[in-house]
PDB file of C-alpha atoms and ligand atoms in Angstrom:
ATOM      1  CA  MET A  13     -11.227   4.604 -35.637  1.00  0.00           C
ATOM      2  CA  THR A  14     -12.270   5.413 -32.389  1.00  0.00           C
ATOM      3  CA  SER A  15     -14.390   2.349 -30.512  1.00  0.00           C
ATOM      4  CA  ALA A  16     -17.230   2.355 -28.173  1.00  0.00           C
ATOM      5  CA  ALA A  17     -15.079   1.348 -25.137  1.00  0.00           C
ATOM      6  CA  THR A  18     -13.119   3.943 -26.045  1.00  0.00           C
ATOM      7  CA  LEU A  19     -15.635   6.988 -25.421  1.00  0.00           C
ATOM      8  CA  SER A  20     -16.312   6.030 -22.618  1.00  0.00           C
ATOM      9  CA  ARG A  21     -13.252   5.146 -20.771  1.00  0.00           C
ATOM     10  CA  SER A  22     -12.225   8.169 -21.546  1.00  0.00           C
ATOM     11  CA  SER A  23     -15.887  10.331 -20.579  1.00  0.00           C
ATOM     12  CA  ALA A  24     -15.381   9.246 -16.985  1.00  0.00           C
ATOM     13  CA  LEU A  25     -12.172   9.800 -15.607  1.00  0.00           C
ATOM     14  CA  GLN A  26     -11.833  12.701 -18.401  1.00  0.00           C
ATOM     15  CA  ALA A  27     -14.606  13.769 -16.474  1.00  0.00           C
ATOM     16  CA  ALA A  28     -13.521  13.789 -13.080  1.00  0.00           C
ATOM     17  CA  GLN A  29     -11.199  16.768 -11.380  1.00  0.00           C
ATOM     18  CA  ARG A  30      -7.799  15.700 -11.041  1.00  0.00           C
ATOM     19  CA  VAL A  31      -6.189  17.626  -8.349  1.00  0.00           C
ATOM     20  CA  ASP A  32      -2.260  16.105  -7.414  1.00  0.00           C
ATOM     21  CA  LEU A  33      -1.745  15.527  -3.661  1.00  0.00           C
ATOM     22  CA  ASN A  34       2.462  15.440  -4.608  1.00  0.00           C
ATOM     23  CA  LYS A  35       4.546  16.094  -7.575  1.00  0.00           C
ATOM     24  CA  ASN A  36       5.662  12.860  -7.379  1.00  0.00           C
ATOM     25  CA  ILE A  37       2.268  11.001  -5.575  1.00  0.00           C
ATOM     26  CA  GLY A  38      -1.237  10.826  -5.414  1.00  0.00           C
ATOM     27  CA  THR A  39      -3.854  11.869  -6.989  1.00  0.00           C
ATOM     28  CA  GLU A  40      -7.465  12.976  -6.282  1.00  0.00           C
ATOM     29  CA  LEU A  41      -9.927  12.067  -8.066  1.00  0.00           C
ATOM     30  CA  ARG A  42     -13.204  13.908  -8.272  1.00  0.00           C
ATOM     31  CA  GLY A  43     -17.025  13.064  -9.649  1.00  0.00           C
ATOM     32  CA  VAL A  44     -15.654   9.405  -9.844  1.00  0.00           C
ATOM     33  CA  LYS A  45     -18.562   7.030  -8.663  1.00  0.00           C
ATOM     34  CA  LEU A  46     -16.272   3.783  -8.458  1.00  0.00           C
ATOM     35  CA  LEU A  47     -19.418   0.796  -7.857  1.00  0.00           C
ATOM     36  CA  SER A  48     -20.921   2.878 -12.004  1.00  0.00           C
ATOM     37  CA  LEU A  49     -17.054   2.117 -13.662  1.00  0.00           C
ATOM     38  CA  SER A  50     -17.170   0.495 -16.544  1.00  0.00           C
ATOM     39  CA  ASP A  51     -14.584  -2.815 -16.614  1.00  0.00           C
ATOM     40  CA  ASP A  52     -12.690  -0.221 -19.255  1.00  0.00           C
ATOM     41  CA  GLU A  53     -12.464   2.624 -16.495  1.00  0.00           C
ATOM     42  CA  ILE A  54     -11.332  -0.159 -13.691  1.00  0.00           C
ATOM     43  CA  ALA A  55      -8.416  -1.162 -16.329  1.00  0.00           C
ATOM     44  CA  GLU A  56      -7.969   2.892 -16.984  1.00  0.00           C
ATOM     45  CA  VAL A  57      -7.442   3.626 -12.961  1.00  0.00           C
ATOM     46  CA  LYS A  58      -4.994   0.595 -12.847  1.00  0.00           C
ATOM     47  CA  GLN A  59      -2.646   1.628 -14.644  1.00  0.00           C
ATOM     48  CA  LEU A  60      -3.741   5.660 -13.287  1.00  0.00           C
ATOM     49  CA  LEU A  61      -3.156   3.591  -9.543  1.00  0.00           C
ATOM     50  CA  ALA A  62       0.531   1.908 -10.851  1.00  0.00           C
ATOM     51  CA  GLU A  63       1.726   5.846 -12.496  1.00  0.00           C
ATOM     52  CA  ARG A  64       0.733   7.548  -9.671  1.00  0.00           C
ATOM     53  CA  GLY A  65       0.668   5.277  -6.609  1.00  0.00           C
ATOM     54  CA  VAL A  66      -1.827   6.330  -4.866  1.00  0.00           C
ATOM     55  CA  LEU A  67      -5.797   8.109  -5.473  1.00  0.00           C
ATOM     56  CA  VAL A  68      -7.979   9.209  -3.307  1.00  0.00           C
ATOM     57  CA  PHE A  69     -11.949   9.121  -4.212  1.00  0.00           C
ATOM     58  CA  ARG A  70     -14.364  10.983  -1.302  1.00  0.00           C
ATOM     59  CA  ASP A  71     -17.717  10.457  -0.739  1.00  0.00           C
ATOM     60  CA  GLN A  72     -18.398   6.401  -1.457  1.00  0.00           C
ATOM     61  CA  PRO A  73     -20.940   5.113   0.169  1.00  0.00           C
ATOM     62  CA  MET A  74     -20.811   1.246   0.243  1.00  0.00           C
ATOM     63  CA  THR A  75     -21.783  -1.882   1.882  1.00  0.00           C
ATOM     64  CA  LEU A  76     -18.551  -4.277   2.710  1.00  0.00           C
ATOM     65  CA  ALA A  77     -20.407  -6.711   0.711  1.00  0.00           C
ATOM     66  CA  GLN A  78     -20.015  -3.974  -2.587  1.00  0.00           C
ATOM     67  CA  GLN A  79     -16.497  -2.509  -1.633  1.00  0.00           C
ATOM     68  CA  ILE A  80     -15.380  -6.527  -1.912  1.00  0.00           C
ATOM     69  CA  GLU A  81     -16.941  -6.666  -5.336  1.00  0.00           C
ATOM     70  CA  LEU A  82     -15.227  -3.752  -6.431  1.00  0.00           C
ATOM     71  CA  GLY A  83     -11.700  -4.873  -4.909  1.00  0.00           C
ATOM     72  CA  ARG A  84     -13.104  -8.252  -7.175  1.00  0.00           C
ATOM     73  CA  ARG A  85     -12.684  -6.398 -10.135  1.00  0.00           C
ATOM     74  CA  PHE A  86      -9.101  -5.100  -9.555  1.00  0.00           C
ATOM     75  CA  GLY A  87      -8.098  -8.407  -9.607  1.00  0.00           C
ATOM     76  CA  LYS A  88      -8.318 -12.165  -7.027  1.00  0.00           C
ATOM     77  CA  LEU A  89      -9.119 -10.798  -3.628  1.00  0.00           C
ATOM     78  CA  HIS A  90      -5.477 -10.635  -1.368  1.00  0.00           C
ATOM     79  CA  VAL A  91      -6.653 -13.025   2.503  1.00  0.00           C
ATOM     80  CA  HIS A  92      -3.603 -11.766   4.810  1.00  0.00           C
ATOM     81  CA  PRO A  93      -2.064 -14.581   7.165  1.00  0.00           C
ATOM     82  CA  ALA A  94      -2.627 -13.383  10.547  1.00  0.00           C
ATOM     83  CA  PHE A  95      -5.768 -11.309  10.380  1.00  0.00           C
ATOM     84  CA  ALA A  96      -7.517 -12.366   7.660  1.00  0.00           C
ATOM     85  CA  HIS A  97     -11.228 -11.230   9.658  1.00  0.00           C
ATOM     86  CA  LYS A  98     -13.584 -14.415  10.265  1.00  0.00           C
ATOM     87  CA  GLU A  99     -17.019 -13.984   8.357  1.00  0.00           C
ATOM     88  CA  HIS A 100     -15.203 -11.906   5.686  1.00  0.00           C
ATOM     89  CA  PRO A 101     -11.669 -13.637   5.136  1.00  0.00           C
ATOM     90  CA  GLU A 102     -11.245 -11.239   1.634  1.00  0.00           C
ATOM     91  CA  ALA A 103     -12.071  -7.507   4.156  1.00  0.00           C
ATOM     92  CA  LEU A 104      -9.451  -6.718   7.347  1.00  0.00           C
ATOM     93  CA  ARG A 105     -10.090  -4.751  10.135  1.00  0.00           C
ATOM     94  CA  ILE A 106      -9.096  -1.656  10.536  1.00  0.00           C
ATOM     95  CA  HIS A 107      -9.581  -0.011  13.857  1.00  0.00           C
ATOM     96  CA  ALA A 108      -9.076   1.583  16.883  1.00  0.00           C
ATOM     97  CA  ASP A 109     -10.309   3.185  19.747  1.00  0.00           C
ATOM     98  CA  ALA A 110      -9.785   3.523  23.525  1.00  0.00           C
ATOM     99  CA  ASP A 111      -8.856   0.139  23.854  1.00  0.00           C
ATOM    100  CA  SER A 112      -6.548  -0.827  21.496  1.00  0.00           C
ATOM    101  CA  SER A 113      -3.004  -1.347  22.813  1.00  0.00           C
ATOM    102  CA  TYR A 114      -1.528  -0.766  19.329  1.00  0.00           C
ATOM    103  CA  ALA A 115      -3.202   0.810  15.449  1.00  0.00           C
ATOM    104  CA  ALA A 116      -2.710  -1.103  12.332  1.00  0.00           C
ATOM    105  CA  GLY A 117       0.411   0.030   9.922  1.00  0.00           C
ATOM    106  CA  GLU A 118       2.445   2.658  12.701  1.00  0.00           C
ATOM    107  CA  ALA A 119       5.160   2.445  10.558  1.00  0.00           C
ATOM    108  CA  TRP A 120       6.301   2.705   6.912  1.00  0.00           C
ATOM    109  CA  HIS A 121       5.696  -0.401   5.050  1.00  0.00           C
ATOM    110  CA  THR A 122       4.156  -2.533   1.856  1.00  0.00           C
ATOM    111  CA  ASP A 123       1.512  -4.543   2.509  1.00  0.00           C
ATOM    112  CA  VAL A 124       2.247  -8.434   3.828  1.00  0.00           C
ATOM    113  CA  SER A 125       5.625  -8.125   1.739  1.00  0.00           C
ATOM    114  CA  CYS A 126       6.339 -11.521   3.424  1.00  0.00           C
ATOM    115  CA  ASP A 127       4.317 -13.310   1.230  1.00  0.00           C
ATOM    116  CA  LEU A 128       5.007 -14.692  -1.904  1.00  0.00           C
ATOM    117  CA  GLU A 129       3.209 -12.711  -4.321  1.00  0.00           C
ATOM    118  CA  PRO A 130       2.326  -9.397  -1.985  1.00  0.00           C
ATOM    119  CA  PRO A 131      -0.430  -7.499  -2.434  1.00  0.00           C
ATOM    120  CA  GLY A 132      -0.979  -5.599  -5.598  1.00  0.00           C
ATOM    121  CA  ILE A 133      -3.669  -2.930  -4.986  1.00  0.00           C
ATOM    122  CA  SER A 134      -5.455  -2.035  -1.616  1.00  0.00           C
ATOM    123  CA  MET A 135      -7.804   0.298  -1.014  1.00  0.00           C
ATOM    124  CA  LEU A 136      -9.025   1.380   1.872  1.00  0.00           C
ATOM    125  CA  ARG A 137     -12.892   3.084   3.204  1.00  0.00           C
ATOM    126  CA  ILE A 138     -12.591   4.565   6.265  1.00  0.00           C
ATOM    127  CA  GLU A 139     -16.373   5.743   7.599  1.00  0.00           C
ATOM    128  CA  VAL A 140     -15.728   5.470  11.331  1.00  0.00           C
ATOM    129  CA  VAL A 141     -13.017   8.973  11.396  1.00  0.00           C
ATOM    130  CA  PRO A 142     -11.699  11.081  14.276  1.00  0.00           C
ATOM    131  CA  SER A 143     -12.720  14.878  15.147  1.00  0.00           C
ATOM    132  CA  GLY A 144      -8.793  14.998  14.660  1.00  0.00           C
ATOM    133  CA  GLY A 145      -5.556  12.921  12.672  1.00  0.00           C
ATOM    134  CA  GLY A 146      -5.998   9.963  11.853  1.00  0.00           C
ATOM    135  CA  GLU A 147      -4.395  10.611   8.251  1.00  0.00           C
ATOM    136  CA  THR A 148      -2.349   7.901   6.603  1.00  0.00           C
ATOM    137  CA  ALA A 149       1.290   9.406   5.162  1.00  0.00           C
ATOM    138  CA  PHE A 150       2.305   8.268   1.948  1.00  0.00           C
ATOM    139  CA  ALA A 151       5.665   7.337  -0.262  1.00  0.00           C
ATOM    140  CA  SER A 152       6.890   6.783  -3.354  1.00  0.00           C
ATOM    141  CA  MET A 153       9.684   3.974  -4.190  1.00  0.00           C
ATOM    142  CA  TYR A 154       9.524   4.579  -7.283  1.00  0.00           C
ATOM    143  CA  LYS A 155      11.118   8.430  -6.690  1.00  0.00           C
ATOM    144  CA  ALA A 156      12.767   6.869  -3.444  1.00  0.00           C
ATOM    145  CA  PHE A 157      14.735   4.672  -6.327  1.00  0.00           C
ATOM    146  CA  GLU A 158      15.675   7.619  -8.552  1.00  0.00           C
ATOM    147  CA  ASP A 159      16.486  10.129  -5.294  1.00  0.00           C
ATOM    148  CA  LEU A 160      19.690   7.498  -4.327  1.00  0.00           C
ATOM    149  CA  SER A 161      22.774   7.754  -6.780  1.00  0.00           C
ATOM    150  CA  LYS A 162      24.284   5.625  -8.786  1.00  0.00           C
ATOM    151  CA  PRO A 163      26.320   3.826  -6.966  1.00  0.00           C
ATOM    152  CA  ILE A 164      23.776   2.666  -4.501  1.00  0.00           C
ATOM    153  CA  GLN A 165      21.209   2.346  -7.108  1.00  0.00           C
ATOM    154  CA  ASP A 166      24.214  -0.292  -9.149  1.00  0.00           C
ATOM    155  CA  LEU A 167      24.490  -1.673  -5.643  1.00  0.00           C
ATOM    156  CA  LEU A 168      20.055  -2.600  -4.897  1.00  0.00           C
ATOM    157  CA  LEU A 169      20.505  -3.959  -8.066  1.00  0.00           C
ATOM    158  CA  GLY A 170      22.420  -6.635  -7.382  1.00  0.00           C
ATOM    159  CA  LEU A 171      20.837  -7.264  -3.759  1.00  0.00           C
ATOM    160  CA  GLU A 172      17.856  -9.724  -2.621  1.00  0.00           C
ATOM    161  CA  ALA A 173      16.069  -9.128   1.179  1.00  0.00           C
ATOM    162  CA  ILE A 174      14.445 -11.460   3.701  1.00  0.00           C
ATOM    163  CA  HIS A 175      10.421 -10.581   4.225  1.00  0.00           C
ATOM    164  CA  THR A 176       8.995 -12.219   7.473  1.00  0.00           C
ATOM    165  CA  GLY A 177       5.274 -11.973   8.931  1.00  0.00           C
ATOM    166  CA  ASP A 178       6.804 -12.692  12.635  1.00  0.00           C
ATOM    167  CA  LEU A 179       8.460  -8.802  12.652  1.00  0.00           C
ATOM    168  CA  PRO A 180       4.898  -7.782  12.219  1.00  0.00           C
ATOM    169  CA  TYR A 181       2.961 -10.315  13.644  1.00  0.00           C
ATOM    170  CA  ARG A 182       5.136 -11.816  17.090  1.00  0.00           C
ATOM    171  CA  GLY A 183       7.105  -8.355  17.215  1.00  0.00           C
ATOM    172  CA  THR A 184       5.207  -5.603  16.905  1.00  0.00           C
ATOM    173  CA  TYR A 185       1.178  -7.245  17.313  1.00  0.00           C
ATOM    174  CA  LYS A 186       2.524  -9.549  20.043  1.00  0.00           C
ATOM    175  CA  SER A 187       0.430 -12.474  18.271  1.00  0.00           C
ATOM    176  CA  THR A 188       1.140 -15.730  19.704  1.00  0.00           C
ATOM    177  CA  SER A 189      -0.921 -17.765  17.486  1.00  0.00           C
ATOM    178  CA  LYS A 190       1.220 -21.339  16.815  1.00  0.00           C
ATOM    179  CA  LYS A 191       0.755 -20.175  13.481  1.00  0.00           C
ATOM    180  CA  GLU A 192       3.710 -20.443  10.799  1.00  0.00           C
ATOM    181  CA  TYR A 193       3.511 -16.779   8.853  1.00  0.00           C
ATOM    182  CA  PRO A 194       5.173 -16.842   5.076  1.00  0.00           C
ATOM    183  CA  VAL A 195       8.604 -15.959   4.885  1.00  0.00           C
ATOM    184  CA  ASN A 196      10.203 -14.689   1.287  1.00  0.00           C
ATOM    185  CA  VAL A 197      12.661 -13.236  -0.801  1.00  0.00           C
ATOM    186  CA  HIS A 198      12.682 -10.520  -3.158  1.00  0.00           C
ATOM    187  CA  PRO A 199      15.002  -8.372  -4.677  1.00  0.00           C
ATOM    188  CA  VAL A 200      15.263  -4.922  -3.332  1.00  0.00           C
ATOM    189  CA  ILE A 201      14.125  -3.462  -6.220  1.00  0.00           C
ATOM    190  CA  ARG A 202      11.696  -3.900  -8.400  1.00  0.00           C
ATOM    191  CA  THR A 203      10.249  -3.286 -11.652  1.00  0.00           C
ATOM    192  CA  HIS A 204       6.838  -2.855 -11.779  1.00  0.00           C
ATOM    193  CA  PRO A 205       4.213  -4.387 -14.883  1.00  0.00           C
ATOM    194  CA  LEU A 206       2.665  -1.512 -15.991  1.00  0.00           C
ATOM    195  CA  THR A 207       4.369   0.914 -15.501  1.00  0.00           C
ATOM    196  CA  GLY A 208       7.794  -0.702 -16.122  1.00  0.00           C
ATOM    197  CA  LYS A 209       9.960   1.553 -13.594  1.00  0.00           C
ATOM    198  CA  ARG A 210      12.091   0.736 -11.143  1.00  0.00           C
ATOM    199  CA  ALA A 211      10.730   0.573  -7.414  1.00  0.00           C
ATOM    200  CA  LEU A 212      12.712   0.100  -3.681  1.00  0.00           C
ATOM    201  CA  TYR A 213      11.111  -3.006  -2.361  1.00  0.00           C
ATOM    202  CA  VAL A 214      12.488  -3.133   1.384  1.00  0.00           C
ATOM    203  CA  ASN A 215      10.050  -1.483   4.580  1.00  0.00           C
ATOM    204  CA  THR A 216      10.849  -1.593   8.042  1.00  0.00           C
ATOM    205  CA  GLY A 217       7.314  -3.853   8.394  1.00  0.00           C
ATOM    206  CA  PHE A 218       8.923  -6.512   7.397  1.00  0.00           C
ATOM    207  CA  THR A 219      12.123  -6.037   5.844  1.00  0.00           C
ATOM    208  CA  ASP A 220      14.469  -8.342   8.641  1.00  0.00           C
ATOM    209  CA  LYS A 221      17.827  -8.810   6.037  1.00  0.00           C
ATOM    210  CA  ILE A 222      19.392  -8.607   2.836  1.00  0.00           C
ATOM    211  CA  LYS A 223      20.804 -11.647   1.705  1.00  0.00           C
ATOM    212  CA  GLY A 224      24.597 -12.946   1.407  1.00  0.00           C
ATOM    213  CA  VAL A 225      26.209  -9.984   2.980  1.00  0.00           C
ATOM    214  CA  ARG A 226      26.968  -9.556   7.068  1.00  0.00           C
ATOM    215  CA  GLY A 227      24.986  -8.520   9.772  1.00  0.00           C
ATOM    216  CA  ARG A 228      26.473  -5.308  10.123  1.00  0.00           C
ATOM    217  CA  GLU A 229      26.391  -4.288   6.289  1.00  0.00           C
ATOM    218  CA  SER A 230      23.234  -5.076   5.854  1.00  0.00           C
ATOM    219  CA  LYS A 231      21.672  -4.078   9.808  1.00  0.00           C
ATOM    220  CA  ALA A 232      23.301  -0.658   8.263  1.00  0.00           C
ATOM    221  CA  LEU A 233      22.043  -0.222   5.025  1.00  0.00           C
ATOM    222  CA  LEU A 234      18.697  -1.042   5.434  1.00  0.00           C
ATOM    223  CA  GLN A 235      19.014   1.395   7.826  1.00  0.00           C
ATOM    224  CA  MET A 236      19.921   4.086   5.710  1.00  0.00           C
ATOM    225  CA  LEU A 237      16.796   3.267   3.238  1.00  0.00           C
ATOM    226  CA  PHE A 238      14.643   3.574   5.846  1.00  0.00           C
ATOM    227  CA  ASP A 239      15.799   6.447   6.803  1.00  0.00           C
ATOM    228  CA  HIS A 240      15.782   8.244   2.925  1.00  0.00           C
ATOM    229  CA  ILE A 241      12.361   7.313   2.926  1.00  0.00           C
ATOM    230  CA  ALA A 242      11.062   8.574   6.453  1.00  0.00           C
ATOM    231  CA  TYR A 243      12.813  11.501   5.247  1.00  0.00           C
ATOM    232  CA  GLY A 244      12.213  12.167   2.152  1.00  0.00           C
ATOM    233  CA  VAL A 245       9.012  14.465   2.516  1.00  0.00           C
ATOM    234  CA  GLU A 246       9.855  15.280  -1.579  1.00  0.00           C
ATOM    235  CA  PHE A 247       8.693  12.601  -2.606  1.00  0.00           C
ATOM    236  CA  GLN A 248       5.097  11.433  -0.276  1.00  0.00           C
ATOM    237  CA  CYS A 249       2.202  12.523   0.054  1.00  0.00           C
ATOM    238  CA  ARG A 250      -0.539  12.435   2.743  1.00  0.00           C
ATOM    239  CA  VAL A 251      -4.089  11.449   2.867  1.00  0.00           C
ATOM    240  CA  HIS A 252      -6.480  13.466   5.426  1.00  0.00           C
ATOM    241  CA  TRP A 253     -10.326  10.807   5.409  1.00  0.00           C
ATOM    242  CA  GLU A 254     -13.295  11.779   5.413  1.00  0.00           C
ATOM    243  CA  PRO A 255     -16.072   9.021   6.583  1.00  0.00           C
ATOM    244  CA  GLN A 256     -16.267   7.250   3.545  1.00  0.00           C
ATOM    245  CA  THR A 257     -13.906   8.326   1.990  1.00  0.00           C
ATOM    246  CA  LEU A 258     -11.964   5.792   0.180  1.00  0.00           C
ATOM    247  CA  THR A 259      -8.270   5.962  -0.621  1.00  0.00           C
ATOM    248  CA  MET A 260      -6.145   2.971  -3.156  1.00  0.00           C
ATOM    249  CA  TRP A 261      -2.555   2.561  -2.929  1.00  0.00           C
ATOM    250  CA  ASP A 262      -0.244   0.543  -5.199  1.00  0.00           C
ATOM    251  CA  ASN A 263       1.733  -1.917  -2.203  1.00  0.00           C
ATOM    252  CA  ARG A 264       4.210  -2.088  -5.453  1.00  0.00           C
ATOM    253  CA  CYS A 265       5.379   1.266  -5.532  1.00  0.00           C
ATOM    254  CA  THR A 266       4.786   3.006  -2.644  1.00  0.00           C
ATOM    255  CA  GLN A 267       4.290   2.409   0.896  1.00  0.00           C
ATOM    256  CA  HIS A 268       2.415   3.707   4.149  1.00  0.00           C
ATOM    257  CA  TYR A 269       2.515   4.724   7.604  1.00  0.00           C
ATOM    258  CA  ALA A 270      -1.056   5.716   9.385  1.00  0.00           C
ATOM    259  CA  SER A 271      -0.969   8.284  12.302  1.00  0.00           C
ATOM    260  CA  TRP A 272      -1.757   7.282  15.301  1.00  0.00           C
ATOM    261  CA  ASP A 273      -2.405  10.552  16.562  1.00  0.00           C
ATOM    262  CA  TYR A 274      -6.181  10.706  17.535  1.00  0.00           C
ATOM    263  CA  PHE A 275      -6.166   8.481  21.067  1.00  0.00           C
ATOM    264  CA  PRO A 276      -8.180   7.574  22.492  1.00  0.00           C
ATOM    265  CA  GLU A 277     -10.699   8.780  19.637  1.00  0.00           C
ATOM    266  CA  THR A 278     -12.372   6.513  17.140  1.00  0.00           C
ATOM    267  CA  ARG A 279     -11.124   5.177  13.250  1.00  0.00           C
ATOM    268  CA  SER A 280     -12.994   2.413  11.958  1.00  0.00           C
ATOM    269  CA  GLY A 281     -12.608   0.690   8.482  1.00  0.00           C
ATOM    270  CA  TRP A 282     -12.135  -1.552   5.822  1.00  0.00           C
ATOM    271  CA  ARG A 283      -9.466  -2.422   3.803  1.00  0.00           C
ATOM    272  CA  VAL A 284      -9.708  -4.983   0.314  1.00  0.00           C
ATOM    273  CA  THR A 285      -6.753  -6.058  -0.945  1.00  0.00           C
ATOM    274  CA  THR A 286      -5.429  -7.858  -3.923  1.00  0.00           C
ATOM    275  CA  VAL A 287      -3.046 -10.506  -5.206  1.00  0.00           C
ATOM    276  CA  GLY A 288      -0.102  -8.640  -6.768  1.00  0.00           C
ATOM    277  CA  GLU A 289       2.324 -10.730  -8.824  1.00  0.00           C
ATOM    278  CA  ARG A 290       5.447 -12.547  -7.120  1.00  0.00           C
ATOM    279  CA  PRO A 291       8.679  -9.190  -7.163  1.00  0.00           C
ATOM    280  CA  PHE A 292      10.911  -9.508 -10.484  1.00  0.00           C
ATOM    281  CA  LEU A 293      13.605  -6.931 -10.947  1.00  0.00           C
ATOM    282  CA  ALA A 294      13.564  -7.120 -14.966  1.00  0.00           C
ATOM    283  CA  LEU A 295      17.214  -5.823 -16.171  1.00  0.00           C
TER     284      LEU A 295
HETATM  285  C1  LIG B  29      -3.058  -0.277   6.764  1.00  0.00           C
HETATM  286  O1  LIG B  29      -2.844  -0.689   5.794  1.00  0.00           O
HETATM  287  O2  LIG B  29      -1.373  -0.417   6.645  1.00  0.00           O
HETATM  288  C2  LIG B  29      -3.555   1.047   7.607  1.00  0.00           C
HETATM  289  C3  LIG B  29      -3.303   2.244   6.779  1.00  0.00           C
HETATM  290  C4  LIG B  29      -4.017   2.721   7.519  1.00  0.00           C
HETATM  291  O3  LIG B  29      -4.930   3.018   9.140  1.00  0.00           O
HETATM  292  O4  LIG B  29      -4.463   4.591   6.806  1.00  0.00           O
END
């Protein structure tokens, strides 16, 4: 028997035109109005996002309040430990212009992996786009893990890494705040709770050290993994932004890199992010 919920779920997303950005990661869904989705359709978007890593939705005009409400439908919202907006703590301003000394996210990373329960889904809506560039590159951490040779996979399955907020917030972004930023230990390979698939979970943004090994061993191992991610063009895609494009990514199985190639032009938008679960590895 087919329930009404099943019918409505299949109609909205099945009617969408799907264009894959890369065989391994990223799908643009055309014809979906995010603000009109039913609960069943939200669940379906979450599942597809866990499988594809990145979903791009064009022409999604909405206010920040509506974006925050949309985010809430995907889970409990994340408050950024360093840059929470004063008026809208559940939103992160993403903005760079002629006066900026940096643009957020200009290195391969997954969002705020220093948290004990790091972000699950991020949804970024860009309102002002530069005349060219300002794209975001994404990489599949499922495929990054899968493409490693078996002996390296076996080694990584037994390791944990230390992720620290000081690395980006004091290091890259030169914060002088007295605040203590989170430091947490996560498995180097994590299992995605919705797909059951394994994903590589170390990143140049936050991962400081592999736990329990010598400093030079940690440095060499991390550099090998960071290079593997950065050079892995066969498991990367790029999102080109238009005004009111909303892109969602699943931080549990992807990394991203925001290209700041448009200085001194302006690029501006808002990110709303859900809290994920504590990373785990199912053996
Ligand atoms: C980020 O969330 O890291 C920023 C991504 C972007 O600006 O494209």
